[in-house]
């Protein structure tokens, strides 16, 4: 405090107290008589001017000032002046200085804190709020509304109703959250949509913790805009929804424990267990197919060692037992904590796997029978060979061909044919149970079975079982059919195996079994043959012949022999059957039984057949020209020729070239041709018949042709099979058959020829039973053309009697 006296422009200090001195840092002497300048220093300004003016007019006044004191920071003071009442000198006044520095500082801090908070809130990607609940239940909300709605920027702590801002769809959840928070005094932690003034709704993540304030309960909270996060989440979620599989995190702990701390729920959906399983770690591990776990562990260990990507395929098994194949891709990272973590994706590859398995199946199994195919058999055989080499023992392979199947196909239809074949295949499978035997379908109608430790000496036992199983009638569509098998078997013992090249052993065994099978087939249905080197030689012989056949026509090695056909009543020659012979430079004269099948297999039969027709017809032309105009010429035609489209045309051209009448020409076909239901065979025969050529059925009665076919096809003649004729006198049932055939032929207006007539008794029987023509050794062997010429020239009556010239009968006995 100081006593002042008013001066011209202000005041002067007259007396000061010690507090004044200590506050201002001036001494009593310095103050005494000093003008206000000493106190105020450089301080200036309109407020100070107004204060000084008020002092001059002797009015009380006060001002807030910063005073420079000594070298220290200025001090903040409240300076007040008032006239000194009750003294004569009206120029005297009293001046007080109050140090408000500390006060000032405190309010500055408050202001700064408030500004700081406002700044933070402004910078917050969201808003703050406060909710107060009074004991009587009334609720008040306050919030810097501008933080929510930028339009109202500047208005602070406006009372607001949160429901006005929160999206209606989230109201129920908001109420629930608040109730729970009240009840449990637990923080609210939830995301709500806030309806924006414009620009759509935004998501806010709200955190508010309740606290008691006296009787009241207050939540101070914050809401952070998480719209972008939410969008990213939704984006990720929809990606996850759409991956055909799931995402996962796998962690391998230093102690070796493996965990799946995170797996997307799409896994549950994939396995169809959505409702009962939210897969947890252990669950996930349990889901992996037990057989695949070792493989997964192994791959994870490798990936851990090399810290390189894993691609693992394994099966997952749902609680309902359903299996899915997954392929997972994951790259490992080593964490500071020593764990290794993989974030990965697993894709459902079940369809791919199934397709691959199906392909694999198709590559190794036969669809009709479900048996393995040749390729699979080869694999098993190789494995078995390795096993026998290592452990000793032997391997046996039996190849089975089923004859009679094509007839079932043709008479009952292909479905029944398939059923019959499946039936036979099932019989074979039954014999192949256990690891030591394996059955397969190795070709169209060829099956095979391989056996470990098959004893060549005891083979009969197995072959008999096999033959028995395959021969039993098979039920097909309500009836029973017979499939007549042929079996070829071959063996390798461990001793033999060591001498052979391992790579070719399987092939060699298959080859030997099939050689034995071919041999069995040649012996007829129901035959078993075991491979021997002898068979091998014969098959090599056939191979040689097959090669030689190719050049036989050019080399002019074929010739035709002619067997007379005789009128049984007169003994006169009515025609000839041309029979081919092969005059092989090395092997001599070969019979057609040997080489016709080879020619059929190689297709040479077509060229050979044409050669036969041209040769036979030119011979016929010679006989006609020599005056034997009544003679016919029969040629044998194979079923393969009939199926060749150019066959009728070939005949037409050959007849024209030879210049003979088509009525003098006959073709002999086998019953098999009639079983060919295809329109081609019928069309071909119709065309042949259309040329005027006679069609005869050779070996009639030996095959399976039904009489119905004779009506359906353009047939004029039946040649009764030698078999019936040969037995004729001995066997009464053959006699009955011949009578029946004769009756049939008459009713269908067919000519009859008996083949293989060897005795006079046979001739007589046939003659009596309406068979007009015969052929056989009784009359003549097949002859070379010169011998046939001689017979014709001598107008022989067959059989020749001993009264005939001797040289003739010699010639006939060749
Ligand atoms: O003669 P022989 O053993 O020769 O006849 C045996 C079989 O060969 C008979 O079934 C006969 O039909 C057949 N054959 C004979 N010559 C030919 C021919 O030129 N072509 C055809 N396809 N088969 C023939
Ligand atoms: O199948 P095809 O009839 O076409 O053949 C006739 C076959 O019969 C020829 O091999 C021929 O040599 C033979 N052959 C002809 N006559 C007789 C005979 O009286 N007895 C025997 N066993 N075979 C004959
Ligand atoms: Mn014939």
PDB file of C-alpha atoms in Angstrom, residues 95 217 810:
ATOM      1  CA  UNK A  95      -2.914   3.130  -3.836  1.00  0.00           C
ATOM      2  CA  UNK A 217     -24.383 -42.194 -11.844  1.00  0.00           C
ATOM      3  CA  UNK A 810      -4.655-144.174-107.837  1.00  0.00           C
TER       4      UNK A 810
END
